[in-house]
Coordinates of C-alpha atoms in Angstrom, one line a residue:
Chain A
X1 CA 17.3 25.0 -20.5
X2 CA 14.9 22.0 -21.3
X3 CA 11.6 23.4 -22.7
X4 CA 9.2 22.3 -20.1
X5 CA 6.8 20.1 -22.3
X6 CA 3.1 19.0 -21.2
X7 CA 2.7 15.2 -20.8
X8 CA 1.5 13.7 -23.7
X9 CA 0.0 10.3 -22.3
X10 CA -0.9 9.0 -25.5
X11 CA 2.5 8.8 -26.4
X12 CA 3.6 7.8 -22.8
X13 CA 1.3 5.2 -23.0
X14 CA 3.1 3.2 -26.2
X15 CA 6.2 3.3 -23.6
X16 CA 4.7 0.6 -21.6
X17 CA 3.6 -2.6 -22.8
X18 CA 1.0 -4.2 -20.4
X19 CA -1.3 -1.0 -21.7
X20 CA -1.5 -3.0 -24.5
X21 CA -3.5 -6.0 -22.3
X22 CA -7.2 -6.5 -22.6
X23 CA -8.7 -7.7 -19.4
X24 CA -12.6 -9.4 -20.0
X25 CA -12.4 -7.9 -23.7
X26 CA -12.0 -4.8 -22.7
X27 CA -8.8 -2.0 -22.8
X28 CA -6.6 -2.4 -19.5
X29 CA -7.3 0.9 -17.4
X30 CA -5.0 0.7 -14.9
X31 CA -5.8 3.0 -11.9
X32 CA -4.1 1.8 -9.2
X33 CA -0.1 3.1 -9.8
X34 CA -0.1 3.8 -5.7
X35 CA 0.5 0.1 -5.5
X36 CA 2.9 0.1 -7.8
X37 CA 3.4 1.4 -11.1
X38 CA 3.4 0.0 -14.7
X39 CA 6.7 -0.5 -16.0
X40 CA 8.3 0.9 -19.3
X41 CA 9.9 -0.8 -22.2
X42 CA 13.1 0.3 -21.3
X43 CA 13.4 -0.9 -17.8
X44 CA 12.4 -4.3 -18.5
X45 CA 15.1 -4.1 -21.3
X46 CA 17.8 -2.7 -19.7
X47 CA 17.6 -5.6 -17.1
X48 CA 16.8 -8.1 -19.7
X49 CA 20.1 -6.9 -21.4
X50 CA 22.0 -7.4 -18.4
X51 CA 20.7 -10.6 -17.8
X52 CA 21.6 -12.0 -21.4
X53 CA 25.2 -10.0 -21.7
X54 CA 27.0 -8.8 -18.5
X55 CA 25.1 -11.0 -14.8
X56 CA 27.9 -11.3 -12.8
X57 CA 28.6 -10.2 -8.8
X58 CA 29.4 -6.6 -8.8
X59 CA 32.1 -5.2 -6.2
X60 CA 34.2 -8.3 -6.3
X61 CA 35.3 -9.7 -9.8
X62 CA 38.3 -8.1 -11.7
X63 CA 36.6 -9.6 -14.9
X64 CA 35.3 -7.5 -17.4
X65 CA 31.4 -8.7 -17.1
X66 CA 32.0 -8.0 -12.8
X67 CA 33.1 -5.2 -13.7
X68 CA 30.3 -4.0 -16.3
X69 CA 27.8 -4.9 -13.5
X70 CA 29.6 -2.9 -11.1
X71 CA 29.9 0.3 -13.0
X72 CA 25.9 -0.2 -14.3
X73 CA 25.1 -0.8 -10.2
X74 CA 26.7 2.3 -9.2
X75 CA 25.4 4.6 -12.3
X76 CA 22.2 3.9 -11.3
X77 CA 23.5 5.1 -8.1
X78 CA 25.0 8.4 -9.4
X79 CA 21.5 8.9 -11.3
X80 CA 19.3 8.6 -8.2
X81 CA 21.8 10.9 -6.1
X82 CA 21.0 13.7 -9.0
X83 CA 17.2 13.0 -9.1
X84 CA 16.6 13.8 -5.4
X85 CA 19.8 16.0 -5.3
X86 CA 21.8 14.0 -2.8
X87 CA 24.8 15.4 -1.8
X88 CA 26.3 12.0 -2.7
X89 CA 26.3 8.8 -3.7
X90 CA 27.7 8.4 0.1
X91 CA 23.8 8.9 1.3
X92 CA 22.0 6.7 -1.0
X93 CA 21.7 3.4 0.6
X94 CA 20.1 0.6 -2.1
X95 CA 17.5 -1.3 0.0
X96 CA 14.3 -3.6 -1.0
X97 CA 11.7 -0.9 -0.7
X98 CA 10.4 1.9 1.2
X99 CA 9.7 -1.1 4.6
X100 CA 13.0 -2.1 4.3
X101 CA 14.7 1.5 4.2
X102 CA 12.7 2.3 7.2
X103 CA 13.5 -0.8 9.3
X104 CA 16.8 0.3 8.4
X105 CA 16.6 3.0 10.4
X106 CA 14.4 1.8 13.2
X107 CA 17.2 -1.4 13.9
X108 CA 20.3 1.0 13.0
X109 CA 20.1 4.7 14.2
X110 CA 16.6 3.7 16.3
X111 CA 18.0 1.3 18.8
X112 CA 21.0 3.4 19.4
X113 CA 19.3 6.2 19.8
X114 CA 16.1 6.0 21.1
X115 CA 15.6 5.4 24.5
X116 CA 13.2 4.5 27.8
X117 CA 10.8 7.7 27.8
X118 CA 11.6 9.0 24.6
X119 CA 8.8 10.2 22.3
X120 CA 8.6 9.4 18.6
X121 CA 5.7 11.6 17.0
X122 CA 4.0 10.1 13.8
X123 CA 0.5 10.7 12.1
X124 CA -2.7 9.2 11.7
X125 CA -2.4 8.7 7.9
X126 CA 0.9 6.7 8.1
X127 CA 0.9 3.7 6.0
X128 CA 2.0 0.2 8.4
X129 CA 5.1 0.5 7.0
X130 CA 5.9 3.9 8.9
X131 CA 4.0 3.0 12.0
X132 CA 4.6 -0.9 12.8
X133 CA 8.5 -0.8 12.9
X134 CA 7.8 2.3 15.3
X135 CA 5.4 0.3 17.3
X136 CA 8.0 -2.7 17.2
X137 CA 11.2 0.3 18.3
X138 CA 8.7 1.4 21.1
X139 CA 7.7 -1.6 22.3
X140 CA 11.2 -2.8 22.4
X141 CA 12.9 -0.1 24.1
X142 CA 10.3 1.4 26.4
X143 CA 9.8 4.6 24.1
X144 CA 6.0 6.3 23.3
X145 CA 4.4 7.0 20.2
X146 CA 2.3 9.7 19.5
X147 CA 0.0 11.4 16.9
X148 CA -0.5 14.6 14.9
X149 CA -4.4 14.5 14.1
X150 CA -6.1 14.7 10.9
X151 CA -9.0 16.8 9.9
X152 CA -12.0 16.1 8.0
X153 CA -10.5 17.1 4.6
X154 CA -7.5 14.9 5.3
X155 CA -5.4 17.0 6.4
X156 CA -2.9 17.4 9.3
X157 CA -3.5 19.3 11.9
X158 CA -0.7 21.4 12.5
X159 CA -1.8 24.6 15.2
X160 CA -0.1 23.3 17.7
X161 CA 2.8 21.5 15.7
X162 CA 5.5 23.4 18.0
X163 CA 3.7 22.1 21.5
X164 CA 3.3 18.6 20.0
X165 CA 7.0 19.0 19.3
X166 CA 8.5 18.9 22.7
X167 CA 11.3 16.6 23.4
X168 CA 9.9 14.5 20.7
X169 CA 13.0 13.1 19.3
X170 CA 11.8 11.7 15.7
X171 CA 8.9 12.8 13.7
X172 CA 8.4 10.1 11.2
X173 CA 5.8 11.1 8.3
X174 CA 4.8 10.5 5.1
X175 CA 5.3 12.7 2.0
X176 CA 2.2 11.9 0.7
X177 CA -0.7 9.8 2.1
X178 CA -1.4 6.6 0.2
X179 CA -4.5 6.6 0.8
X180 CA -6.3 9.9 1.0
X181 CA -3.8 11.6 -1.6
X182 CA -2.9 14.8 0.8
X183 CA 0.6 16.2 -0.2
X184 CA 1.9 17.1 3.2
X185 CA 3.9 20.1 3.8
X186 CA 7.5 18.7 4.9
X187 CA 9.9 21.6 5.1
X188 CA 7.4 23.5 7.1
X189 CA 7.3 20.3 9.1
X190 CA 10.8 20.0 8.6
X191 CA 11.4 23.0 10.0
X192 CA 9.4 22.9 13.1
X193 CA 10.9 19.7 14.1
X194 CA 14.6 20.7 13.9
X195 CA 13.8 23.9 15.9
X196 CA 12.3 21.3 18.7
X197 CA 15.3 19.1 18.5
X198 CA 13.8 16.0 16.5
X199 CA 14.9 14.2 13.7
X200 CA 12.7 13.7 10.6
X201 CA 12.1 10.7 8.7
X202 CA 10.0 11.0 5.5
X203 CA 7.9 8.0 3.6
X204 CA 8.3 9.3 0.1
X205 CA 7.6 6.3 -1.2
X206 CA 4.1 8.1 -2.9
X207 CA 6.3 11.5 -3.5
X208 CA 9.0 10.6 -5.2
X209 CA 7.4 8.8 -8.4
X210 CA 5.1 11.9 -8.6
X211 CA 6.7 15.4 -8.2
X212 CA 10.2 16.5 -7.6
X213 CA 11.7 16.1 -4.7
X214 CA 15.1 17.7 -3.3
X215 CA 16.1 16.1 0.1
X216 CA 18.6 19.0 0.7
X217 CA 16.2 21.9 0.3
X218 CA 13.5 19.8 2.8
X219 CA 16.2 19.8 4.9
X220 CA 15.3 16.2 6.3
X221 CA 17.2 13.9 7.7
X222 CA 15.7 10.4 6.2
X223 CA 14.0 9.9 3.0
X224 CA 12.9 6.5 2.3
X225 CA 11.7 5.4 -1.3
X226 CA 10.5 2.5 -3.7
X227 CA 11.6 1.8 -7.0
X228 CA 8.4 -0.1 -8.2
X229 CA 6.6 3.0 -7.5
X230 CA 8.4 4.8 -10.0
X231 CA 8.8 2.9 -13.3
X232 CA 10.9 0.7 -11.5
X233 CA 11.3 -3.0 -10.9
X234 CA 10.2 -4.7 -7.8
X235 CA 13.2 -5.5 -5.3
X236 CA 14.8 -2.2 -5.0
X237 CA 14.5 0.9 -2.6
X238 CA 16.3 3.6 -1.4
X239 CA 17.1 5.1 1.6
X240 CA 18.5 8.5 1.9
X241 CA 20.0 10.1 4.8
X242 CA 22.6 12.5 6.1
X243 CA 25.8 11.5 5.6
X244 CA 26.7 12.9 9.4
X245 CA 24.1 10.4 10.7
X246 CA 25.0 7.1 8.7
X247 CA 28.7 7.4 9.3
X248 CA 27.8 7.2 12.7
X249 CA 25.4 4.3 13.0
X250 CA 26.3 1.2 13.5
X251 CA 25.5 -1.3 10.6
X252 CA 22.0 -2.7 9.7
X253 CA 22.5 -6.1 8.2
X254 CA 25.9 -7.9 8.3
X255 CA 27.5 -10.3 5.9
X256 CA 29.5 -9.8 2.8
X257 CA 30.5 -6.6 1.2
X258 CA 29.8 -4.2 4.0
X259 CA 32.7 -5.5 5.3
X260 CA 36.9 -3.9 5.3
X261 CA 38.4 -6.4 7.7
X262 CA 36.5 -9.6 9.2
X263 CA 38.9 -11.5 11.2
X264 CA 37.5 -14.2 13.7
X265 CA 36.1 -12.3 16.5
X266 CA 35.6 -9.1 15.1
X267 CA 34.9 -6.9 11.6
X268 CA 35.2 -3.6 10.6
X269 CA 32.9 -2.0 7.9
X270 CA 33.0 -0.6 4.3
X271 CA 32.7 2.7 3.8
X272 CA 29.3 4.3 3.0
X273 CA 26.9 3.3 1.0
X274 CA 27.6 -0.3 1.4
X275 CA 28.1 -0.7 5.4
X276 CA 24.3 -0.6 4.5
X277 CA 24.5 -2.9 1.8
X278 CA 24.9 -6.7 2.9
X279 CA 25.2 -9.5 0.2
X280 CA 24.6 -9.6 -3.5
X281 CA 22.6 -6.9 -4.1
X282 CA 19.8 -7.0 -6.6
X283 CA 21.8 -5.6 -9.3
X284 CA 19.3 -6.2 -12.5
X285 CA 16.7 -4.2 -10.2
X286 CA 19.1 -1.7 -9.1
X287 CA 20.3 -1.0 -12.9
X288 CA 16.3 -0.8 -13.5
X289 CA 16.0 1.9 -11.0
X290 CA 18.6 3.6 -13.0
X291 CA 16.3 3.5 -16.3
X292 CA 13.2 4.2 -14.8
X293 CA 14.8 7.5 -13.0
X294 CA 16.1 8.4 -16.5
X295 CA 12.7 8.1 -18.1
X296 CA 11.0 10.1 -15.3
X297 CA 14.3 13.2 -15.6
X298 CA 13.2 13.0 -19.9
X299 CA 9.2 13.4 -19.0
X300 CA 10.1 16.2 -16.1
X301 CA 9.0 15.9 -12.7
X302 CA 7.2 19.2 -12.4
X303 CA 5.3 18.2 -15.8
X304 CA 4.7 14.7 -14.3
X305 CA 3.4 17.4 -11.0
X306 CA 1.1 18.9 -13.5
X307 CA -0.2 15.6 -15.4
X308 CA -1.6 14.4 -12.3
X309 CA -2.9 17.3 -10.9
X310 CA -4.5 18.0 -13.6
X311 CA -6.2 14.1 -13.6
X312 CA -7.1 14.8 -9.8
X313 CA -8.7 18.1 -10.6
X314 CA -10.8 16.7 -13.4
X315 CA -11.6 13.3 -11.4
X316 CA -12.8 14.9 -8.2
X317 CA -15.3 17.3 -10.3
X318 CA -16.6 13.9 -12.3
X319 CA -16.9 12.1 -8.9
X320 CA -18.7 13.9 -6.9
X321 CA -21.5 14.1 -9.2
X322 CA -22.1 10.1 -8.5
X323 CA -24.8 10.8 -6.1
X324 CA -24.2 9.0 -2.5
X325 CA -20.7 9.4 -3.4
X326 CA -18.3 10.0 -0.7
X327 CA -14.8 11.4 -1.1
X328 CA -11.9 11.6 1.3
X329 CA -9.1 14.1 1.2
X330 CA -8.2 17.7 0.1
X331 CA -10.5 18.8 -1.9
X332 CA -8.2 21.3 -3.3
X333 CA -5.9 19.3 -6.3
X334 CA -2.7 22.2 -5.1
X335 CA -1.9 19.7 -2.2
X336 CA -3.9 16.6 -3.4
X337 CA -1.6 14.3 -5.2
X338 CA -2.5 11.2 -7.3
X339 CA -4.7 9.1 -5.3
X340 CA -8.3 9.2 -4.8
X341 CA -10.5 7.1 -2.3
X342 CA -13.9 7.1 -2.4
X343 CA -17.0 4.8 -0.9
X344 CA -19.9 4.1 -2.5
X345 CA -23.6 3.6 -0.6
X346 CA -24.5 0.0 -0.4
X347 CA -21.7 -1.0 -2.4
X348 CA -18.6 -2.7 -0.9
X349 CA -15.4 -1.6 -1.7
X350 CA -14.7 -5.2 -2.8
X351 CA -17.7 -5.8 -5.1
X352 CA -17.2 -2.4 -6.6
X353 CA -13.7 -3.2 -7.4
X354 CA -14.7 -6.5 -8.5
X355 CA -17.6 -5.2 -10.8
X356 CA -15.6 -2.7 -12.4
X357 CA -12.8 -5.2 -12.8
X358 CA -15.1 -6.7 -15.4
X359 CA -15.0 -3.5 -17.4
X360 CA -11.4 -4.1 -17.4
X361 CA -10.7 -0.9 -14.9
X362 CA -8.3 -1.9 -12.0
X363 CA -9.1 0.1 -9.0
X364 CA -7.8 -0.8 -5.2
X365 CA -10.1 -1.7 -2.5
X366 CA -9.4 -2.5 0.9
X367 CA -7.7 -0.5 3.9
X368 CA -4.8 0.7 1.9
X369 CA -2.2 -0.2 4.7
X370 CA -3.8 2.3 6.7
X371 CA -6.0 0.8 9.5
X372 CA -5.9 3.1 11.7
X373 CA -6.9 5.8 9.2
X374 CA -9.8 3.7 8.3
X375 CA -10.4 3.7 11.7
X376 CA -10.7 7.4 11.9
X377 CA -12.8 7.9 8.7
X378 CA -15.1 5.4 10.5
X379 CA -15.0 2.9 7.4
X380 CA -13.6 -0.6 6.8
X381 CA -12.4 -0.1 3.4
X382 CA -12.6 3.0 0.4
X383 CA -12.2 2.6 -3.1
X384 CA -9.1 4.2 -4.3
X385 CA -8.3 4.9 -7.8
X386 CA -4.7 6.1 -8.2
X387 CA -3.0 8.0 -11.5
X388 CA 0.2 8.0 -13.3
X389 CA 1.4 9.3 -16.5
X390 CA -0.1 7.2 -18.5
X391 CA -3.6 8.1 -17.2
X392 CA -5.7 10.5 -19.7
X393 CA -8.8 11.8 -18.4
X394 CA -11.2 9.4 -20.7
X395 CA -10.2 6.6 -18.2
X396 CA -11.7 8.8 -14.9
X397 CA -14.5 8.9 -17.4
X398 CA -14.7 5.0 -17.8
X399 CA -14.1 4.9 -13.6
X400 CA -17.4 6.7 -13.6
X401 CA -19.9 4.8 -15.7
X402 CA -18.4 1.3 -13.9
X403 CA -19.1 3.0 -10.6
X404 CA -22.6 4.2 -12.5
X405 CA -23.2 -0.1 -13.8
X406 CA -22.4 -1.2 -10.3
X407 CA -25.0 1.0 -8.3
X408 CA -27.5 -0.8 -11.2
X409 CA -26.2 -3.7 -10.2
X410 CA -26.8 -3.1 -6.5
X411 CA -30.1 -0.8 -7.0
Chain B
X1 CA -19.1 -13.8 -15.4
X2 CA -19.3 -10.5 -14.0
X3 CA -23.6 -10.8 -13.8
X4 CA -22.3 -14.5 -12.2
X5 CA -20.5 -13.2 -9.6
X6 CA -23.6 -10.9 -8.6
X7 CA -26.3 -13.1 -10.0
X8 CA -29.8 -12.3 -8.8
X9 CA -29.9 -15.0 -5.7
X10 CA -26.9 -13.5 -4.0
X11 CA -28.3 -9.9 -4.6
X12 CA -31.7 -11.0 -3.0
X13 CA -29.6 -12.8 0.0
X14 CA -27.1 -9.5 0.1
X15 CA -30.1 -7.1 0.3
X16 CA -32.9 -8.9 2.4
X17 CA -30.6 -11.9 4.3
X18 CA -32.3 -14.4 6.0
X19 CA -32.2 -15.0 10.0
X20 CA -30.6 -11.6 10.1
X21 CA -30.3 -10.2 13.8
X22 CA -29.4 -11.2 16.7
X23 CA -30.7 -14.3 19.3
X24 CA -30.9 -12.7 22.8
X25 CA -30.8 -16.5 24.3
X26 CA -28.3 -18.2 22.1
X27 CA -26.4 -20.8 23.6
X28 CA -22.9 -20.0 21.5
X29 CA -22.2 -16.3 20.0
X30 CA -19.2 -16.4 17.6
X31 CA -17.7 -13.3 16.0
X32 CA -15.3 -13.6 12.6
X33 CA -14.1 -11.1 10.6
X34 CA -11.7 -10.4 7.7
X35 CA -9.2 -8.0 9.0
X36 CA -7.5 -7.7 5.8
X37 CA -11.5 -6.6 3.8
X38 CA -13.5 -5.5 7.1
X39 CA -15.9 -8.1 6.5
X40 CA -17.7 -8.7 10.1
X41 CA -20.0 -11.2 11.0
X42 CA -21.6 -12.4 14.5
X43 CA -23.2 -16.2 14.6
X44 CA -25.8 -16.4 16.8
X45 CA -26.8 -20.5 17.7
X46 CA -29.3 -22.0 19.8
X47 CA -29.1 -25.7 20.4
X48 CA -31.8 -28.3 20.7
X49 CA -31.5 -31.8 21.9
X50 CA -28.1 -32.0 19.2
X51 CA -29.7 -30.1 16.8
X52 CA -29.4 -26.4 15.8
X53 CA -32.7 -25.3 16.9
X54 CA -32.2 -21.8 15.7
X55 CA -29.8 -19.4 14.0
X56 CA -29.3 -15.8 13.2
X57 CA -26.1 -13.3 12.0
X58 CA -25.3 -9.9 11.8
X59 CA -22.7 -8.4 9.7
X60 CA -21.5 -6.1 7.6
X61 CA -19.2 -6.7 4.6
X62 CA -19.2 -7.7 1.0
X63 CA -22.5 -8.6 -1.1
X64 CA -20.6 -12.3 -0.9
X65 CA -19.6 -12.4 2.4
X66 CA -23.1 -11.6 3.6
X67 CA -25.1 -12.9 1.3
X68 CA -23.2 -16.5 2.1
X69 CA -23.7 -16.1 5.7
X70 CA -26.9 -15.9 5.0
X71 CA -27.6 -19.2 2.4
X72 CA -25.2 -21.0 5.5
X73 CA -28.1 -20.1 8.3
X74 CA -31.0 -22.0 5.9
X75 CA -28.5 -24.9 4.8
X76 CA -27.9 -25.6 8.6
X77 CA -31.1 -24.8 10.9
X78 CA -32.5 -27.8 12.8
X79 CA -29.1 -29.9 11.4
X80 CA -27.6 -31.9 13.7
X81 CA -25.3 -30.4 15.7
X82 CA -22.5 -33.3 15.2
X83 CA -22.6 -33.1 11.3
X84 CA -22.5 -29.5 11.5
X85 CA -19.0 -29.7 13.3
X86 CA -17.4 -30.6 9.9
X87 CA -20.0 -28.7 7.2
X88 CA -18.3 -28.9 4.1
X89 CA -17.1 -25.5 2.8
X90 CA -17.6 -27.2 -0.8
X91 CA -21.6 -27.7 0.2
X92 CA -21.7 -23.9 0.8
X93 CA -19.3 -22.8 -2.5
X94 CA -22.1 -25.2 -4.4
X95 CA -25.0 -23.0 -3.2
X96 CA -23.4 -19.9 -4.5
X97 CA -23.3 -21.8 -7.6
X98 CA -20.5 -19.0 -8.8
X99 CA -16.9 -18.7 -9.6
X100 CA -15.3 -17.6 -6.6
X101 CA -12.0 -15.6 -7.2
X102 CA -9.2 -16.6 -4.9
X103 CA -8.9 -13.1 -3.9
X104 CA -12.5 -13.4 -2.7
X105 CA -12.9 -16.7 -1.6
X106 CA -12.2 -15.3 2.4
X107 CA -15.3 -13.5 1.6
X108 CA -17.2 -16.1 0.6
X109 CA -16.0 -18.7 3.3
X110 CA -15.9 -15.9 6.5
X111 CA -19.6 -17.8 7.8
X112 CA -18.5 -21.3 7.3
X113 CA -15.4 -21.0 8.9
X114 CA -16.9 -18.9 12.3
X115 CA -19.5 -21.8 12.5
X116 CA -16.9 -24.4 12.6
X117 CA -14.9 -22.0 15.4
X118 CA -18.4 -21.7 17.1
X119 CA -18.9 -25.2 17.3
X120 CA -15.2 -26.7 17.6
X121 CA -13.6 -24.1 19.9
X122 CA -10.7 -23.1 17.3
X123 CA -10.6 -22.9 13.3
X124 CA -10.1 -26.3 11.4
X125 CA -10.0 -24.7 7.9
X126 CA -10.1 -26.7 5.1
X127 CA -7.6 -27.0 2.5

């Protein structure tokens, strides 16, 4: 048994060396790790490394640098099937990001299985990248989409899940919203939906870089993440899903090595993962994945859990005392994970951003990807400020007297 | 830079704008907006024998996108309505007088370019 050990961010923080930056004389406070997420040391080395000592095109050369790149590619592999306890590395498809895992879906298991009438039940707090390919699959094949409310703290509204349910047949919902921070409960959810006869498709890409998460005992059936979000590099996404399911779609993208046998008129495919995985894949960023997923197993998920929670606990109580302040999502940090978004009386989300950008703190403003949840807030844009584990509660501090200088500014 | 960027001119324009409201008899109404920051604004224009006779906005956005809109409403009252076609977005940067970001610089340009959709039917932005 690994002692479970509380972060210690100060020492996290000397991991990562943009926290190092100044920006307008002052300390870098980076808030905005919903976006994407600092990198450590050891990612950028480890694809540095294989840059300068094995690059070569995995899966094909029988050269020793071709085949160092392979067996880096596919331990990364093997290290993200143990981090969300895959059953395989069968189920782990590598893709660009979160979007591209779920267009994966929508063009491969989507078009072959949705059809004219059919419902596809999503949320109101989906980011675009969980709602557009559905609108595009919809449009496209003559299905409907519909909506599970929110309420005023954020949350879903679940009372009549089971009704909402019926003949639906995929539920397609984020983990955790990007924008209001609520931590959704999926195998509840989960659960629900399979009872109804749906499939579920999960956007984890806020979930996975911030708690554990076990795709077996959610019981889903997709579960699409980034690697940027997570310590990783940029470039590199996973898509998880039953093996049942992706043996039996037809492939996504075609081209080299998802191939067996191409002859002129006709091809048959590689065996899983790579029917999914067309042409050179991003190797350096894959590998990176790899390290960043190590780092994150060292620190502990559940302590990473508890980090944040902790951060969110401590910034909602130092928020709400700026007065006019208002703040969306749970007020309760249990299922409130590591984004906060807030507006400001008379101050637009852009000018506060920009005015506390000049106290070096780098905050988000904007819709978040999530119009049509700004749409039911009944705002154009919040302020979010988003934590990691290299936040310490001194920064939410620092977030407070900018937000304090720019309602000077503006008084 | 910071004070710059929020110097005391574009604070007065931001909080008190000039030809603010709306013209019940204007001859064009043209809406923008910046999808991508919810900045909003409606150009109301009256025309007089080629000239801008009068002008008003409403909004809501940004301290720069609304406090440009309305320095853009005193640069171009009783202007002729030819020039106006092709007002410089570099006349309107000037009057800021500040260091506009390109991240911001949508903001800052939202009025010029719906006056030159108002008056030319379709967007010639500038490069």
């Amino acid at each position: 048994m690994i002692e479970a050990r509380a972060i210690n961010a100060t020492a996290v923080r000397a991991d990562f060396p943009i926290l190092g930056r100044s920006i307008n004389g002052k300390p870098l406070v980076y808030l905005d790790s919903a976006a994407t997420s600092q990198k450590p040391a050891v990612v950028i080395d480890i694809m540095d490394d294989y840059y300068r000592r094995y690059n070569a095109n995995p899966h094909r050369g029988v050269y020793t640098i071709s085949e160092e790149a392979t067996a880096a590619y596919e331990s990364a592999r093997q290290q993200v099937v143990a981090f969300i306890n895959a059953a395989s590395g069968k189920e782990v498809i590598f893709t660009r990001n979160t979007t591209e895992a779920i267009n994966l879906v929508r063009y491969s298991w989507g078009r072959a299985n949705i059809r004219n009438g059919d419902r596809i039940l999503l949320t109101e707090m989906e980011h675009h990248s969980n709602l557009v390919p559905w609108q595009l699959l919809a449009q496209e094949v003559g299905a409907s989409l519909e909506f599970l409310r929110i309420d005023d703290q954020g949350m879903l509204q679940l009372d009549e899940l089971d009704a909402r349910l019926e003949g639906v047949r995929l539920l397609a919902i984020t983990h955790q919203s990007n924008t209001l921070g609520t931590i959704n409960p999926i195998k509840a959810i989960t659960a629900a939906a399979h009872r109804a006869g749906a499939l579920v498709l999960i956007d984890g890409a806020q979930a996975v870089p911030h708690m554990a998460v076990d795709v077996r005992d959610l019981d889903v059936d997709f579960y699409a993440f980034s690697g940027h979000k997570m310590c990783g590099p940029t470039g590199i996404g996973v898509l998880w899903a039953r093996r049942a399911l992706l043996e039996a779609m037809p492939p996504f993208l075609g081209g080299g090595d998802m191939i067996k046998r191409v002859k002129l008129h006709e091809a048959s495919w590689n065996d899983l993962p790579w029917k999914f995985e067309a042409g050179t894949p991003s190797v350096a960023e894959g590998i990176g994945l790899g390290a960043a997923v190590d780092y994150l197993k060292n620190l502990g998920m559940d302590q990473v859990r508890t980090h944040e929670r902790t951060l969110v606990d401590y910034a909602l109580e130092k928020l709400q005392e700026i007065p006019g302040i208002v703040l969306y999502g749970p007020r309760d940090p249990e299922i409130h994970g590591g984004s906060i978004s807030f507006t400001i009386p008379d101050i637009h989300p852009h000018d506060l951003a920009t005015l506390v950008d000049r106290e070096g703190i780098a905050v988000r403003a904007g819709h978040h990807c999530t119009q049509p949840l700004m749409d039911r807030l009944g705002v154009p844009a919040t302020t979010r400020a988003s934590f990691y584990i290299y936040n310490q509660p001194d920064e939410v501090d620092q977030l407070v007297s900018g937000i304090q200088k720019a309602q000077k500014v503006f008084a | 830079m910071g004070d710059d960027l929020y110097r005391e001119q574009i604070l007065e324009h931001y909080k008190n704008p000039h030809h603010f409201g709306e013209l019940a008899d204007a001859d064009i109404t043209q809406e923008g907006d910046n999808p991508l920051c919810g900045d909003v604004i409606t150009l109301y224009l009256k025309l007089d024998d080629g000239k801008l006779g009068e002008v008003s906005f409403r909004g809501r956005g940004c301290a720069i996108s609304q406090a440009s809109a309305s320095m853009l409403t005193d640069m171009i009252v009783g202007k002729p309505v030819a020039e106006l076609k092709s007002f410089p977005t570099k006349d309107l940067l000037e009057e800021l007088g500040i260091q506009i970001s390109p991240a911001r610089m949508k903001c800052a340009t939202l009025s010029v370019n719906t006056l030159r959709v108002a008056l030319n039917g379709e967007s010639h932005e500038e490069d």
